[in-house]
Amino acid sequence: MTTISKKVCLLGDFAVGKTSLIRRFVYNRFEDQYLSTIGVKVSRKTVFVPRSEEMVELIIMLWDLAGGQEFDNVRTSYLRGVSGGVLVCDLCRASTLDSLPKYTNELAHINAKLPLVIAANKADLLDQHQVGIDQVEKVASMLNAPYYLTSAKQGEGVETLFRQLGKLLIG
Ligand code: GDP
Ligand code: MG
């Protein structure tokens, strides 16, 4: 069996749920309390992805970073060696969807063909949604990335999101 290790970065505005998505995917846990990420945290999760006749053992190194201004200073080192990106927006805040092209541009500077997936997160907070699926779809097609409605809180879509990225990473 082939083993491959890939660095994946999560990008998105403050409090969209980047840390929570990683926590759900890696530890199958959720915390309501808000803890802003300080610096960089790297989590690791192994998935098995089929590729033609074989199974590939894919070690996903998930890089998580605080949003906001701190980001600018460490951005270059954060993105160094990245193989794929998860763009995260919060369905309850339209501005976070508008930010996605900006993050995509950051990644495009590293590699224009980087595999990307979009997490439209907080799908569980239906009564607070400001963003329609049609709007997410528009941005997704513009950025040429598949999108998934996710809830880090309830788990919806999270596994599917990372598995899809895994497939794209294996190629
Ligand atoms: P980050 O700044 O992007 O890392 O965002 P966090 O993961 O820290 O999440 C910000 C806040 O949103 C926290 O209070 C989380 O508990 C909450 N949160 C994250 N994802 C979800 C979700 O899918 N549903 C709900 N209801 N809350 C979420
Ligand atoms: Mg965070």
mmCIF file of C-alpha atoms in Angstrom, residues 10-125:
data_model
loop_
_atom_site.group_PDB
_atom_site.id
_atom_site.type_symbol
_atom_site.label_atom_id
_atom_site.label_comp_id
_atom_site.label_asym_id
_atom_site.label_seq_id
_atom_site.Cartn_x
_atom_site.Cartn_y
_atom_site.Cartn_z
ATOM 1 C CA LEU A 10 -8.007 25.869 6.285
ATOM 2 C CA LEU A 11 -8.750 29.410 5.221
ATOM 3 C CA GLY A 12 -11.627 31.665 6.103
ATOM 4 C CA ASP A 13 -12.648 34.632 8.204
ATOM 5 C CA PHE A 14 -12.691 34.839 11.951
ATOM 6 C CA ALA A 15 -15.098 32.418 13.702
ATOM 7 C CA VAL A 16 -16.454 30.686 10.587
ATOM 8 C CA GLY A 17 -15.650 27.314 12.157
ATOM 9 C CA LYS A 18 -12.210 26.295 10.867
ATOM 10 C CA THR A 19 -11.002 24.966 14.207
ATOM 11 C CA SER A 20 -14.377 23.313 14.824
ATOM 12 C CA LEU A 21 -14.322 21.489 11.470
ATOM 13 C CA ILE A 22 -10.890 20.065 12.223
ATOM 14 C CA ARG A 23 -11.988 19.091 15.716
ATOM 15 C CA ARG A 24 -15.048 17.310 14.318
ATOM 16 C CA PHE A 25 -13.104 15.512 11.592
ATOM 17 C CA VAL A 26 -10.100 14.482 13.676
ATOM 18 C CA TYR A 27 -11.576 13.968 17.161
ATOM 19 C CA ASN A 28 -15.314 13.730 16.413
ATOM 20 C CA ARG A 29 -15.939 16.399 19.015
ATOM 21 C CA PHE A 30 -17.509 19.848 19.175
ATOM 22 C CA GLU A 31 -17.204 22.700 21.641
ATOM 23 C CA ASP A 32 -19.619 25.595 21.825
ATOM 24 C CA GLN A 33 -17.224 27.764 23.706
ATOM 25 C CA TYR A 34 -15.236 30.065 21.500
ATOM 26 C CA LEU A 35 -11.480 29.667 21.774
ATOM 27 C CA SER A 36 -9.588 31.715 19.285
ATOM 28 C CA THR A 37 -6.677 29.790 17.857
ATOM 29 C CA ILE A 38 -3.335 31.168 18.898
ATOM 30 C CA GLY A 39 -0.595 30.673 16.369
ATOM 31 C CA VAL A 40 -0.604 27.504 14.322
ATOM 32 C CA LYS A 41 -1.860 24.073 15.259
ATOM 33 C CA VAL A 42 -1.264 21.012 13.133
ATOM 34 C CA SER A 43 -3.531 17.982 13.470
ATOM 35 C CA ARG A 44 -3.122 14.710 11.655
ATOM 36 C CA LYS A 45 -5.714 12.300 10.318
ATOM 37 C CA THR A 46 -5.201 9.210 8.203
ATOM 38 C CA VAL A 47 -7.803 8.248 5.617
ATOM 39 C CA PHE A 48 -7.843 5.504 3.031
ATOM 40 C CA VAL A 49 -8.617 6.640 -0.477
ATOM 41 C CA PRO A 50 -9.128 4.317 -3.458
ATOM 42 C CA ARG A 51 -6.947 5.025 -6.480
ATOM 43 C CA SER A 52 -7.480 2.794 -9.520
ATOM 44 C CA GLU A 53 -6.740 -0.735 -8.247
ATOM 45 C CA GLU A 54 -5.200 0.134 -4.898
ATOM 46 C CA MET A 55 -5.965 1.844 -1.618
ATOM 47 C CA VAL A 56 -3.792 4.779 -0.757
ATOM 48 C CA GLU A 57 -3.083 5.590 2.867
ATOM 49 C CA LEU A 58 -3.376 9.359 2.960
ATOM 50 C CA ILE A 59 -2.068 11.236 5.953
ATOM 51 C CA ILE A 60 -3.741 14.622 5.996
ATOM 52 C CA MET A 61 -1.821 17.228 7.949
ATOM 53 C CA LEU A 62 -4.398 19.866 8.827
ATOM 54 C CA TRP A 63 -2.995 23.309 9.486
ATOM 55 C CA ASP A 64 -5.107 25.641 11.541
ATOM 56 C CA LEU A 65 -4.342 29.267 12.127
ATOM 57 C CA ALA A 66 -5.934 32.193 13.884
ATOM 58 C CA GLY A 67 -7.904 34.526 11.630
ATOM 59 C CA GLY A 68 -7.604 38.276 11.701
ATOM 60 C CA GLN A 69 -4.519 40.414 11.460
ATOM 61 C CA GLU A 70 -2.062 37.918 12.879
ATOM 62 C CA PHE A 71 -2.652 35.999 9.729
ATOM 63 C CA ASP A 72 -0.839 38.434 7.464
ATOM 64 C CA ASN A 73 2.479 38.119 9.285
ATOM 65 C CA VAL A 74 2.677 34.357 9.182
ATOM 66 C CA ARG A 75 0.776 33.739 5.984
ATOM 67 C CA THR A 76 3.790 32.929 3.856
ATOM 68 C CA SER A 77 5.165 30.304 6.186
ATOM 69 C CA TYR A 78 1.681 28.983 6.893
ATOM 70 C CA LEU A 79 1.051 28.323 3.221
ATOM 71 C CA ARG A 80 4.498 26.961 2.378
ATOM 72 C CA GLY A 81 4.300 23.432 0.985
ATOM 73 C CA VAL A 82 0.508 23.346 0.964
ATOM 74 C CA SER A 83 -1.140 20.691 -1.223
ATOM 75 C CA GLY A 84 -4.788 21.535 -0.777
ATOM 76 C CA GLY A 85 -7.153 24.014 0.806
ATOM 77 C CA VAL A 86 -10.444 24.081 2.623
ATOM 78 C CA LEU A 87 -12.173 27.436 2.183
ATOM 79 C CA VAL A 88 -14.615 27.982 5.004
ATOM 80 C CA CYS A 89 -17.511 30.417 5.188
ATOM 81 C CA ASP A 90 -20.310 30.846 7.717
ATOM 82 C CA LEU A 91 -23.835 30.620 6.268
ATOM 83 C CA CYS A 92 -24.971 33.098 8.927
ATOM 84 C CA ARG A 93 -22.633 35.869 7.690
ATOM 85 C CA ALA A 94 -22.684 36.857 4.016
ATOM 86 C CA SER A 95 -19.381 38.732 4.291
ATOM 87 C CA THR A 96 -17.565 35.473 4.994
ATOM 88 C CA LEU A 97 -18.649 34.104 1.607
ATOM 89 C CA ASP A 98 -17.473 37.308 -0.075
ATOM 90 C CA SER A 99 -14.034 36.730 1.453
ATOM 91 C CA LEU A 100 -13.450 33.378 -0.221
ATOM 92 C CA PRO A 101 -12.039 34.734 -3.522
ATOM 93 C CA LYS A 102 -9.417 36.617 -1.511
ATOM 94 C CA TYR A 103 -8.230 33.415 0.175
ATOM 95 C CA THR A 104 -8.288 31.583 -3.131
ATOM 96 C CA ASN A 105 -5.971 34.224 -4.568
ATOM 97 C CA GLU A 106 -3.544 33.688 -1.706
ATOM 98 C CA LEU A 107 -3.430 30.009 -2.545
ATOM 99 C CA ALA A 108 -3.195 30.648 -6.273
ATOM 100 C CA HIS A 109 0.070 32.508 -5.649
ATOM 101 C CA ILE A 110 1.512 29.238 -4.351
ATOM 102 C CA ASN A 111 -0.015 26.994 -6.977
ATOM 103 C CA ALA A 112 -2.778 27.866 -9.405
ATOM 104 C CA LYS A 113 -3.981 24.263 -9.607
ATOM 105 C CA LEU A 114 -4.235 23.500 -5.924
ATOM 106 C CA PRO A 115 -7.203 21.256 -5.070
ATOM 107 C CA LEU A 116 -9.802 23.231 -3.135
ATOM 108 C CA VAL A 117 -13.080 22.442 -1.430
ATOM 109 C CA ILE A 118 -15.537 24.874 0.118
ATOM 110 C CA ALA A 119 -17.233 24.314 3.464
ATOM 111 C CA ALA A 120 -20.422 26.363 3.860
ATOM 112 C CA ASN A 121 -20.515 25.878 7.594
ATOM 113 C CA LYS A 122 -23.078 26.211 10.413
ATOM 114 C CA ALA A 123 -25.696 24.453 8.310
ATOM 115 C CA ASP A 124 -27.491 23.588 11.576
ATOM 116 C CA LEU A 125 -28.306 27.246 12.334
#
